[in-house]
Short mmCIF file of N, CA and C in Angstrom, two decimals:
data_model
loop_
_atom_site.label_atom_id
_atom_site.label_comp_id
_atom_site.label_asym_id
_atom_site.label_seq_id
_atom_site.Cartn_x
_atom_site.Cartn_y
_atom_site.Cartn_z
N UNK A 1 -42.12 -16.13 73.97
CA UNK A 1 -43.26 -16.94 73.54
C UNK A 1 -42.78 -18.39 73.37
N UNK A 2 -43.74 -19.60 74.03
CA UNK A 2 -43.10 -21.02 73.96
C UNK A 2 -43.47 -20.84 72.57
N UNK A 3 -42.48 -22.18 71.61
CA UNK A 3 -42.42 -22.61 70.82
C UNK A 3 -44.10 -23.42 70.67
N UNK A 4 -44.41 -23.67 69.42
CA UNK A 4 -45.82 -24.39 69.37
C UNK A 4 -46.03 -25.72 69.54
N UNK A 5 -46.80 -25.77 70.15
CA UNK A 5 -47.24 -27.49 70.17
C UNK A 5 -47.77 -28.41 68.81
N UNK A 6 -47.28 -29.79 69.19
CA UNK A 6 -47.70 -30.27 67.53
C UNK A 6 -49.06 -30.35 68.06
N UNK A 7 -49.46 -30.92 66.52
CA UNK A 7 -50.82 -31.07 66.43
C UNK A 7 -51.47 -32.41 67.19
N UNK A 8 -50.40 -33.37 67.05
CA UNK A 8 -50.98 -34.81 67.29
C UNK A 8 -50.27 -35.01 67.45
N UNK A 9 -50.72 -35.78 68.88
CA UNK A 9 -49.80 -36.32 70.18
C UNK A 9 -50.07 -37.94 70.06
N UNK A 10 -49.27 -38.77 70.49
CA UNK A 10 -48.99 -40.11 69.99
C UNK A 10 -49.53 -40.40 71.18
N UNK A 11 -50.21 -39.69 72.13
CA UNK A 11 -50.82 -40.59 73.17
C UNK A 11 -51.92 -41.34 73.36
N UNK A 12 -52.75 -40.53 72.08
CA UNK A 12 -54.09 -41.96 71.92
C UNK A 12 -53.75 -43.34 71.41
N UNK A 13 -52.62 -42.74 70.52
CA UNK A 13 -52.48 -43.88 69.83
C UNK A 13 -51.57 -45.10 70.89
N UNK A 14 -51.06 -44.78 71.50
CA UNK A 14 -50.17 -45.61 72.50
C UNK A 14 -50.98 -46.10 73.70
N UNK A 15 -52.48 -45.08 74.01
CA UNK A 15 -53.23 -46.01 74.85
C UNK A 15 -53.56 -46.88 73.85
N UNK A 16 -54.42 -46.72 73.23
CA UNK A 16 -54.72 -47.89 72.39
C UNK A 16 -54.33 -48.85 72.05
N UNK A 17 -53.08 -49.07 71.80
CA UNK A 17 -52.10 -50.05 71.82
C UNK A 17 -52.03 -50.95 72.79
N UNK A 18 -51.39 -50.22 74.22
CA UNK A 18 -52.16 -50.52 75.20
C UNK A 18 -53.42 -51.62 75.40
N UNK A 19 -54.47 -50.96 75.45
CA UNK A 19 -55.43 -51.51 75.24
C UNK A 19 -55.94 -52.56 74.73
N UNK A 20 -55.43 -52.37 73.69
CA UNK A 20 -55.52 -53.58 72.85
C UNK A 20 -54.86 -54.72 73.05
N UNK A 21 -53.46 -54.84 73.43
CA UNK A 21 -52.42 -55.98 74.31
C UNK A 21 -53.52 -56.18 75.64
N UNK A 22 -53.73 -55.22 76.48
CA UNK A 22 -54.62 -56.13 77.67
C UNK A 22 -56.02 -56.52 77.00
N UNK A 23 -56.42 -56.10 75.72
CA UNK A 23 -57.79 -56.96 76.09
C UNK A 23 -57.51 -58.59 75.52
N UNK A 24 -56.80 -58.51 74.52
CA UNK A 24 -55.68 -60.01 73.55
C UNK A 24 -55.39 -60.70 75.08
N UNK A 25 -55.10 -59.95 76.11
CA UNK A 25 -54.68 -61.35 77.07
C UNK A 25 -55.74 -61.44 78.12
N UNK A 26 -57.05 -60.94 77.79
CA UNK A 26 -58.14 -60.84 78.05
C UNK A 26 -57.99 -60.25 80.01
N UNK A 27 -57.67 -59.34 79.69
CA UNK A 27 -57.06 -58.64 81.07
C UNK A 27 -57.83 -57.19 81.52
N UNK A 28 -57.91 -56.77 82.46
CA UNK A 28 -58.81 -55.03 82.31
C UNK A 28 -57.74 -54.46 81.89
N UNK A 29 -58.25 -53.55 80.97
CA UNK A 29 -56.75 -52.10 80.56
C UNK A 29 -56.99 -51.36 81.31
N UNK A 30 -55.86 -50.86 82.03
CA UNK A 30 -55.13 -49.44 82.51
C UNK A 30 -55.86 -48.31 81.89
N UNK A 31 -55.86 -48.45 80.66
CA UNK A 31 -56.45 -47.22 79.84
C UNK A 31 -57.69 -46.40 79.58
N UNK A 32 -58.86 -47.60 80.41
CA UNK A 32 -59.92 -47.05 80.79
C UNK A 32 -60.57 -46.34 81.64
N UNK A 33 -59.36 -46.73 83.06
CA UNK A 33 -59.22 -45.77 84.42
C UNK A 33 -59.90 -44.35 84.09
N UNK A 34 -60.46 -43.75 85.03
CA UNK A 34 -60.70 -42.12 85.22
C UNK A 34 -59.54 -41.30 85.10
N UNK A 35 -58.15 -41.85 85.70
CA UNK A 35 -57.34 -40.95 85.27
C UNK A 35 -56.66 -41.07 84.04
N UNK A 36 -56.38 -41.72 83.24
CA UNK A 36 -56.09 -42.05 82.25
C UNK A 36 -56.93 -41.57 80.82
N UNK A 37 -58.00 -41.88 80.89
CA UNK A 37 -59.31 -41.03 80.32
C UNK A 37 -59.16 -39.62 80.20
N UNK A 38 -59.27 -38.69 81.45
CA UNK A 38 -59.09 -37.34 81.88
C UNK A 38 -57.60 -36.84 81.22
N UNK A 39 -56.79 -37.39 81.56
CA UNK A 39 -55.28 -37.44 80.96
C UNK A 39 -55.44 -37.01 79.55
N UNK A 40 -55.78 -37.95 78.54
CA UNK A 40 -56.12 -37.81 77.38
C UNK A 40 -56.85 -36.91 76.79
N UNK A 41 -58.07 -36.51 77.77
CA UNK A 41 -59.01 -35.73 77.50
C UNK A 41 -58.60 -34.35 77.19
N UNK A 42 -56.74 -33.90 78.42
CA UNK A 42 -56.38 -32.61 78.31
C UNK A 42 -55.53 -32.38 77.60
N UNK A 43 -55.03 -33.79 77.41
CA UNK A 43 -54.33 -33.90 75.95
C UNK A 43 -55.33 -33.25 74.84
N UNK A 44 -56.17 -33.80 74.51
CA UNK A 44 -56.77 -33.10 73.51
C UNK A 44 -57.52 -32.30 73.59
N UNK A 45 -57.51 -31.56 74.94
CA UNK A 45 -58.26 -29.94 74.77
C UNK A 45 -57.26 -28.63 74.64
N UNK A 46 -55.65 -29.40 75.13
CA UNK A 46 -54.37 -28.78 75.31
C UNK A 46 -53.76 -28.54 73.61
N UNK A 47 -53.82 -29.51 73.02
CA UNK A 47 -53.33 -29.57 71.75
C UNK A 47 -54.62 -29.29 70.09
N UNK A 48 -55.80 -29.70 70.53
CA UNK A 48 -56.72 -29.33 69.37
C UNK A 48 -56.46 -30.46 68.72
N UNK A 49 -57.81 -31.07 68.27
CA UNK A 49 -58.00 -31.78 67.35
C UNK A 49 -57.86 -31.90 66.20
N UNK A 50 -58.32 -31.24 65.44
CA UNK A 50 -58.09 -30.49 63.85
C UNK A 50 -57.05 -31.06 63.40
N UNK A 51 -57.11 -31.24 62.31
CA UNK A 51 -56.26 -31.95 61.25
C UNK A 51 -56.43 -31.18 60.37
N UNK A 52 -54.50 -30.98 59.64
CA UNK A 52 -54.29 -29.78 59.08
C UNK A 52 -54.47 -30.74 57.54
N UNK A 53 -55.06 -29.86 56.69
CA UNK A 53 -56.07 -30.34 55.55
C UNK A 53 -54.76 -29.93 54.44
N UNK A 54 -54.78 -31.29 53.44
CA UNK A 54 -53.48 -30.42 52.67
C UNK A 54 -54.14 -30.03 51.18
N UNK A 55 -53.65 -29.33 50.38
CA UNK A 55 -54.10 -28.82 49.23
C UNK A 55 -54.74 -30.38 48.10
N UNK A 56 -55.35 -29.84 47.52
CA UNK A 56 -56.08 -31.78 46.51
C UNK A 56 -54.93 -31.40 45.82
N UNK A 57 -54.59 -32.93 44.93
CA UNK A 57 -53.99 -32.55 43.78
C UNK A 57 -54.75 -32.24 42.59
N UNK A 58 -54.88 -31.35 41.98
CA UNK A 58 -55.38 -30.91 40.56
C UNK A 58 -54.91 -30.89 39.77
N UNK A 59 -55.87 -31.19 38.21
CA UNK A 59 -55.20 -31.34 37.04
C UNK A 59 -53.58 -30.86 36.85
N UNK A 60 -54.06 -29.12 37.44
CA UNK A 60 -52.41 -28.33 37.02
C UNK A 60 -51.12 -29.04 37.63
N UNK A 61 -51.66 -29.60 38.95
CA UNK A 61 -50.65 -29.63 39.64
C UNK A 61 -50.07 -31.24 39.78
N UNK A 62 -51.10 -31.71 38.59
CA UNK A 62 -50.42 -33.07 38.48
C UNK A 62 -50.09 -33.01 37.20
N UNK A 63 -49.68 -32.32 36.37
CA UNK A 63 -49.12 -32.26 35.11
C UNK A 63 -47.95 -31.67 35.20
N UNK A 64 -47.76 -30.65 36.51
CA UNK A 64 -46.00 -30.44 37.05
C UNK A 64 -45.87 -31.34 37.65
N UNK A 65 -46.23 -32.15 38.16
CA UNK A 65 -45.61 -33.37 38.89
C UNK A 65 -45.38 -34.36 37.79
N UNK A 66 -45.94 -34.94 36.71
CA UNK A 66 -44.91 -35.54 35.59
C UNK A 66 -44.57 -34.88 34.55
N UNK A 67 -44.54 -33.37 34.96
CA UNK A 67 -43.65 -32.89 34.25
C UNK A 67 -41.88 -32.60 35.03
N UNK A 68 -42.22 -33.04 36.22
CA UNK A 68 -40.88 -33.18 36.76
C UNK A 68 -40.20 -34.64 37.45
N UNK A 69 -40.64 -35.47 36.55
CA UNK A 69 -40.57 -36.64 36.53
C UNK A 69 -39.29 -36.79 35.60
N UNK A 70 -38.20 -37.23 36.50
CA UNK A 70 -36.72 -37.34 35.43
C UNK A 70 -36.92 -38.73 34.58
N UNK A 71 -36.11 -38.47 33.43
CA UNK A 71 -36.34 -39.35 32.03
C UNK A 71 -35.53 -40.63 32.56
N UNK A 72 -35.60 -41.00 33.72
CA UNK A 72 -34.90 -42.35 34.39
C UNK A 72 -36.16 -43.57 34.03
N UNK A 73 -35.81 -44.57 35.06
CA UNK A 73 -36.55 -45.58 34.44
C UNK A 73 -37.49 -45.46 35.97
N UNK A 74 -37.18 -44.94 37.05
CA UNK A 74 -37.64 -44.36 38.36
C UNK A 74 -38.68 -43.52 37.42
N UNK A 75 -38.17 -42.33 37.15
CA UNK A 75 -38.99 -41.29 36.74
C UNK A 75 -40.02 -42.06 35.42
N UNK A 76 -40.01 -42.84 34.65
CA UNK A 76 -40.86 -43.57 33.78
C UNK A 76 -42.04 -44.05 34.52
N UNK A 77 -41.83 -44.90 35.32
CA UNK A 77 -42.49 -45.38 36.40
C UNK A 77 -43.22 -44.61 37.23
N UNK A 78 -43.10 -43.36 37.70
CA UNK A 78 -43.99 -42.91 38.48
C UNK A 78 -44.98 -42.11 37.57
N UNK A 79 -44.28 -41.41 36.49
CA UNK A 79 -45.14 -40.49 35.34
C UNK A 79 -46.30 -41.88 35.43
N UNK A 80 -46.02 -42.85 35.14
CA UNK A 80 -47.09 -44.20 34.76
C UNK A 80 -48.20 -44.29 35.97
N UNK A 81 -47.80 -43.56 37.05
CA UNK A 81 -48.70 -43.46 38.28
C UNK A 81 -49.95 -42.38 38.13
N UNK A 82 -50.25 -41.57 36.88
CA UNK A 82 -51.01 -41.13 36.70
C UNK A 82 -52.53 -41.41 36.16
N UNK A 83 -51.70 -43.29 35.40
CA UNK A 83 -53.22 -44.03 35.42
C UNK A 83 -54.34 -43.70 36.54
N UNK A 84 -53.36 -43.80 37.56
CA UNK A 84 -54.18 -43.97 38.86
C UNK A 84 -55.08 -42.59 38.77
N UNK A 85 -54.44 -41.50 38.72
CA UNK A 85 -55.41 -40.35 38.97
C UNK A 85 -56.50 -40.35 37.79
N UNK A 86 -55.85 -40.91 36.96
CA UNK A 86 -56.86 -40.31 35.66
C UNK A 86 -58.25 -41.71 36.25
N UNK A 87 -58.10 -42.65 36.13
CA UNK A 87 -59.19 -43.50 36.31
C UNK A 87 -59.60 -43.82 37.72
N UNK A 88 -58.88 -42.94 38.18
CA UNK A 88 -59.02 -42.52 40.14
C UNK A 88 -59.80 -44.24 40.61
N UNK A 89 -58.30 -44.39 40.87
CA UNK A 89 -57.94 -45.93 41.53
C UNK A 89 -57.43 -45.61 43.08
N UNK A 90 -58.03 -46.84 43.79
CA UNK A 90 -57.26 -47.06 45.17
C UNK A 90 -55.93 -47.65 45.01
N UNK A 91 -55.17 -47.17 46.08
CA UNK A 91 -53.76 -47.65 46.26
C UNK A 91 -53.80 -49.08 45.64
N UNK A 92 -54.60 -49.74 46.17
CA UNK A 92 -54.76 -51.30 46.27
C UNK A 92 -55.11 -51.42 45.05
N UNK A 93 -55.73 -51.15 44.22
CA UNK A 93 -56.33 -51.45 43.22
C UNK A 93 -54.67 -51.60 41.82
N UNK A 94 -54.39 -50.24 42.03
CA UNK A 94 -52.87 -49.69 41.22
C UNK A 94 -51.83 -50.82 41.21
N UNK A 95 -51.32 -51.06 42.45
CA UNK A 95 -50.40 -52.27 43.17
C UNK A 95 -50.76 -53.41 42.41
N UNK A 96 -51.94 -54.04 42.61
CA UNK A 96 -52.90 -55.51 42.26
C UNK A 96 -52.97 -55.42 40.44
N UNK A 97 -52.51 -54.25 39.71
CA UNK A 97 -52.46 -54.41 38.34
C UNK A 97 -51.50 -55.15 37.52
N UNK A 98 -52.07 -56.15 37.03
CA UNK A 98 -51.46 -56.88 35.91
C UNK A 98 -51.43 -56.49 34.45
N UNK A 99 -50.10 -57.02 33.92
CA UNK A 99 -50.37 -56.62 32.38
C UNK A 99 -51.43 -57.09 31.78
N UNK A 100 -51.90 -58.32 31.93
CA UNK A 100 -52.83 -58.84 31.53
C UNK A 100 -54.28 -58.12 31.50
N UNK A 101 -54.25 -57.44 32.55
CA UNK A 101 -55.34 -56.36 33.01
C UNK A 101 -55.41 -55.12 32.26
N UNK A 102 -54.54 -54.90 31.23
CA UNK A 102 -54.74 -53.72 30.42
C UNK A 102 -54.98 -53.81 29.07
N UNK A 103 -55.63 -53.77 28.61
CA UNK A 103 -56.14 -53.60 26.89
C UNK A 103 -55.71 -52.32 26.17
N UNK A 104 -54.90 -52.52 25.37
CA UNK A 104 -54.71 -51.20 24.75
C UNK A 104 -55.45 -50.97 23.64
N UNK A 105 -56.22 -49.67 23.54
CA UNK A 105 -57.48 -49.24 22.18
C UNK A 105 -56.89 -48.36 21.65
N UNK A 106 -57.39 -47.76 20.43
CA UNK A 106 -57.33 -46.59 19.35
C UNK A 106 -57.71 -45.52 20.55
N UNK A 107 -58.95 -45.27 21.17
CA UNK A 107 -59.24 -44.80 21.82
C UNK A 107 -58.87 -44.14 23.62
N UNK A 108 -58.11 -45.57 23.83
CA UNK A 108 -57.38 -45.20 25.28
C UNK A 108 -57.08 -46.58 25.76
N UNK A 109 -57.35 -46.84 27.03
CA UNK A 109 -56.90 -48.17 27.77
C UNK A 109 -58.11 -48.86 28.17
N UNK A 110 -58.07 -49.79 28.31
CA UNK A 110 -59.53 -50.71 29.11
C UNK A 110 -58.71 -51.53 30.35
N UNK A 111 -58.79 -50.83 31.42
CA UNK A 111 -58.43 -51.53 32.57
C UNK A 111 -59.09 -52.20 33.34
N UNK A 112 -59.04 -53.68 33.39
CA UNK A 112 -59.99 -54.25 34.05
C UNK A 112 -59.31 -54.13 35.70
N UNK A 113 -60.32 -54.34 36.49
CA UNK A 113 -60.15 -54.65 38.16
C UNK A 113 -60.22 -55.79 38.59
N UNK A 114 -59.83 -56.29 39.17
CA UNK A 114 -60.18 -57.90 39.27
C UNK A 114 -61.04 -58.01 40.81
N UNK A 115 -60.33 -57.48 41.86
CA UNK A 115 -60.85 -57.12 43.42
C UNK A 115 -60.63 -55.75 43.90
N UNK A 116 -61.68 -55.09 44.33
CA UNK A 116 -61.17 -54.14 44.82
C UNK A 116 -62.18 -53.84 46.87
N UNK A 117 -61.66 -52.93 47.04
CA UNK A 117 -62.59 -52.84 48.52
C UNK A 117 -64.04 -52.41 48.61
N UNK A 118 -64.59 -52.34 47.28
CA UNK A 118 -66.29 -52.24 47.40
C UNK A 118 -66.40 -53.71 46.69
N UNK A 119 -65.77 -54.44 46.42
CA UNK A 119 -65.90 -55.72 45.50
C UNK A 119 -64.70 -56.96 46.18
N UNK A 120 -65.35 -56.89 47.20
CA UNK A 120 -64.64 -58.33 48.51
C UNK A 120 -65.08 -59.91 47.54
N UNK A 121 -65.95 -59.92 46.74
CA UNK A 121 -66.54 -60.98 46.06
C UNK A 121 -65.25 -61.20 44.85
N UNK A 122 -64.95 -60.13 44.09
CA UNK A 122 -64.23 -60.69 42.89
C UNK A 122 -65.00 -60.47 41.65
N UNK A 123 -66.01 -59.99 41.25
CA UNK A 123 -66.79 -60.05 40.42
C UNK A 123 -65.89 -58.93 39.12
N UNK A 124 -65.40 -57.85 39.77
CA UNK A 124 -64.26 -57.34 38.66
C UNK A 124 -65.26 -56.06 38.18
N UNK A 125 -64.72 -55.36 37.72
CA UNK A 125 -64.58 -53.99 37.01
C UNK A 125 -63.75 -53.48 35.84
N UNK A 126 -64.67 -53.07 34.65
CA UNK A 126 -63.92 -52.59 33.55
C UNK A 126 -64.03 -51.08 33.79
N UNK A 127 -62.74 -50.16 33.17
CA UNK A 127 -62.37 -48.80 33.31
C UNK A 127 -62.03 -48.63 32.18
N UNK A 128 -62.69 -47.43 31.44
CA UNK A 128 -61.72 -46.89 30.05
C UNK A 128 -61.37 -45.86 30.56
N UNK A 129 -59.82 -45.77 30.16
CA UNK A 129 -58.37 -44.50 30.47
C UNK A 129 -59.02 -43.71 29.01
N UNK A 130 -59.35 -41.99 28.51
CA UNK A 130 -58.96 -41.84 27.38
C UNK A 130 -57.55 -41.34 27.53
N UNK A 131 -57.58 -41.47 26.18
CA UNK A 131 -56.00 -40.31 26.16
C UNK A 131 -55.97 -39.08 26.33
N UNK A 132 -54.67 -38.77 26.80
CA UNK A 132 -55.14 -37.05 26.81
C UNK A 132 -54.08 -36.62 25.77
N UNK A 133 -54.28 -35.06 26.07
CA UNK A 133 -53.60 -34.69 25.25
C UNK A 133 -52.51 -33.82 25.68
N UNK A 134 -52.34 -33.45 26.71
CA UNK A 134 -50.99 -33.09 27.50
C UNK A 134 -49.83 -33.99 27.67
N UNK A 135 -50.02 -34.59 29.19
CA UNK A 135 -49.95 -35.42 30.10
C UNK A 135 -51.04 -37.13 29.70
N UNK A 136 -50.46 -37.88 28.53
CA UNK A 136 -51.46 -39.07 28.36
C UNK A 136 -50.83 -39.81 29.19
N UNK A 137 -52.03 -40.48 30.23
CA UNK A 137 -51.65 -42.17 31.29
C UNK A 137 -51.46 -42.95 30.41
N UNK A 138 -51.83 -43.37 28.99
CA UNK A 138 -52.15 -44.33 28.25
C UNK A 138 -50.77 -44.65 27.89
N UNK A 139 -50.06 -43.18 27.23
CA UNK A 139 -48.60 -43.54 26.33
C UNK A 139 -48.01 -43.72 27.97
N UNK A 140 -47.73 -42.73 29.16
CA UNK A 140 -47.09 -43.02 30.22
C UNK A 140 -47.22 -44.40 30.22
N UNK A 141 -48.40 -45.22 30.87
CA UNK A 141 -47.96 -46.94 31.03
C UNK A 141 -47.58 -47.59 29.92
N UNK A 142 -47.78 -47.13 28.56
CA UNK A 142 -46.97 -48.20 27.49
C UNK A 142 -45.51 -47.62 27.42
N UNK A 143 -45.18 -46.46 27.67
CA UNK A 143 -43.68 -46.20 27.83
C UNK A 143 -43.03 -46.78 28.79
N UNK A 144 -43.82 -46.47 30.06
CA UNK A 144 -42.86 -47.35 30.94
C UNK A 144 -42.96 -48.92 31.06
N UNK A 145 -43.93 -49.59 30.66
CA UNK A 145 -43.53 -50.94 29.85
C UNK A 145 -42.79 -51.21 29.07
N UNK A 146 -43.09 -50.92 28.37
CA UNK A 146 -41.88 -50.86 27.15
C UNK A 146 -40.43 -50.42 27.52
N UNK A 147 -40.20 -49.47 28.54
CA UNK A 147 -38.85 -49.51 28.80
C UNK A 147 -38.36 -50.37 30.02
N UNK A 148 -39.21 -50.86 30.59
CA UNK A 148 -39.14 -51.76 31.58
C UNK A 148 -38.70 -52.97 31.15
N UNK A 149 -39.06 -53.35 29.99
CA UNK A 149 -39.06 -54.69 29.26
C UNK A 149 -40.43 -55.53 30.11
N UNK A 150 -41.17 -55.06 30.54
CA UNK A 150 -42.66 -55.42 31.27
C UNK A 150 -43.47 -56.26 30.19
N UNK A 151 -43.74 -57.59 30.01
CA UNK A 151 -44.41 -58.31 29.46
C UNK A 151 -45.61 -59.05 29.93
N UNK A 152 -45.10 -59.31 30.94
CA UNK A 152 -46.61 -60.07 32.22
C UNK A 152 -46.19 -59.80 33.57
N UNK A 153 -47.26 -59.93 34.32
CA UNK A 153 -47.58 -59.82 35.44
C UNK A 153 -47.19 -58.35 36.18
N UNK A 154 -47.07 -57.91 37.42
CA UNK A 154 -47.57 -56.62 37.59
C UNK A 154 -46.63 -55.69 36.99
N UNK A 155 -47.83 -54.62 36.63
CA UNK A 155 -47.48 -53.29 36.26
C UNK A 155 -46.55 -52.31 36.62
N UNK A 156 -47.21 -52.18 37.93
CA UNK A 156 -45.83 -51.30 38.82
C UNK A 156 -44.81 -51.96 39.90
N UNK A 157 -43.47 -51.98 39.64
CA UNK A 157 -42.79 -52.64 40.02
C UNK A 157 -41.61 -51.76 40.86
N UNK A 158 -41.15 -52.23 41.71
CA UNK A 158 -39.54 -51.71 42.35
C UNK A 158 -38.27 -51.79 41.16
N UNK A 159 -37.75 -50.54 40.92
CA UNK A 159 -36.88 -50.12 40.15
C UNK A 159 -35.44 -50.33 41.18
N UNK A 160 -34.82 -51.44 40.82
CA UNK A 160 -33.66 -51.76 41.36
C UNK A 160 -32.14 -50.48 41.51
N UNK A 161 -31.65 -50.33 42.40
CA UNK A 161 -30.46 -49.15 42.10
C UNK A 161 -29.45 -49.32 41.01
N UNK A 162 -29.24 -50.59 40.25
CA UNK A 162 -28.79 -50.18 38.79
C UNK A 162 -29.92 -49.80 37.72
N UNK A 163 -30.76 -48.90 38.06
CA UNK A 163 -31.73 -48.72 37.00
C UNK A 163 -32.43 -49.77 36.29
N UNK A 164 -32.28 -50.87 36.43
CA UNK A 164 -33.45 -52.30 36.10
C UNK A 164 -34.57 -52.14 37.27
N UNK A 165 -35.92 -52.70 36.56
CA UNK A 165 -37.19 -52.76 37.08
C UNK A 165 -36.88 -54.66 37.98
N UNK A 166 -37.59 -54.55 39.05
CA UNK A 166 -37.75 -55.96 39.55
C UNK A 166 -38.55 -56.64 38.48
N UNK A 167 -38.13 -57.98 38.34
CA UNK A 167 -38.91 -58.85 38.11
C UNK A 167 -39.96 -59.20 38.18
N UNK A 168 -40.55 -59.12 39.62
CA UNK A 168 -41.95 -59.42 40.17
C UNK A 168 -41.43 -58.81 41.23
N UNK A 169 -42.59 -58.02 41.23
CA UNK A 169 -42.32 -57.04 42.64
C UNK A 169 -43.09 -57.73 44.32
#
């Protein structure tokens, strides 16, 4: 029995590429040809489309994930990446966080947004974090501030290989 075929073949993506260089030099692409087309086409009747779907992360399974978060200043830092799930932030949004952007309450965090990709204008967004009671985002980002020595400007930063946080990431 042959061995299996992957799922996804880098050949759309390389016409496209393609494609895209001849239309930039405003040229006909190669890639629109009948045979080239057809090519692709058995590419993807040969290999299947489908995209293999991976498990969500859930509560449980993000409370073993900072629960196996080592007591480093690496491992501080990513446990602190759970803001993100709890107030279910875009990549972009997480990155673009300033200290300035966090309010700490009795109650939990007030994270403001400043831009995000439904908000191209700037107009901003307030978020309350509560605390929890397992796994809290709230103590996670004031711990890893606090051991960061994190006073202003962004939140999550590159943890240098002697265990110091960058400066400004």
């Amino acid at each position: 029995m042959p061995p299996p075929l992957p799922r996804c073949s880098p050949a759309p993506y390389r016409a496209a590429a393609i494609h895209f260089r001849y239309s930039s030099a405003q040229v006909e692409s190669p890639t629109r040809s009948m045979l080239v087309t057809a090519a692709l086409k058995g590419i993807r009747r040969e290999l299947g489309v489908a995209l293999t779907r991976k498990a969500p992360a859930t509560a449980l399974r993000l409370v073993e994930m900072a629960r196996l978060c080592p007591a480093t200043l690496q491992g501080l830092r990513d446990r602190s990446l759970l803001l993100g799930f709890a107030g279910a932030f875009r990549r972009s949004e997480l990155v673009a966080l300033n200290v300035e952007d966090l309010e700490v309450l009795p109650q939990g965090l007030k994270v403001t947004i400043r831009r995000s990709k439904t908000d191209q204008e700037g107009a901003g967004q307030v978020i309350a974090i509560a605390r929890g009671e397992v796994h809290c985002p709230v103590a996670a980002v004031q711990t890893w501030l606090e051991a960061a020595a994190i006073t202003m400007g962004p939140v999550l930063r590159r943890v240098r290989k002697g265990g110091r946080s960058a400066r400004r990431s």
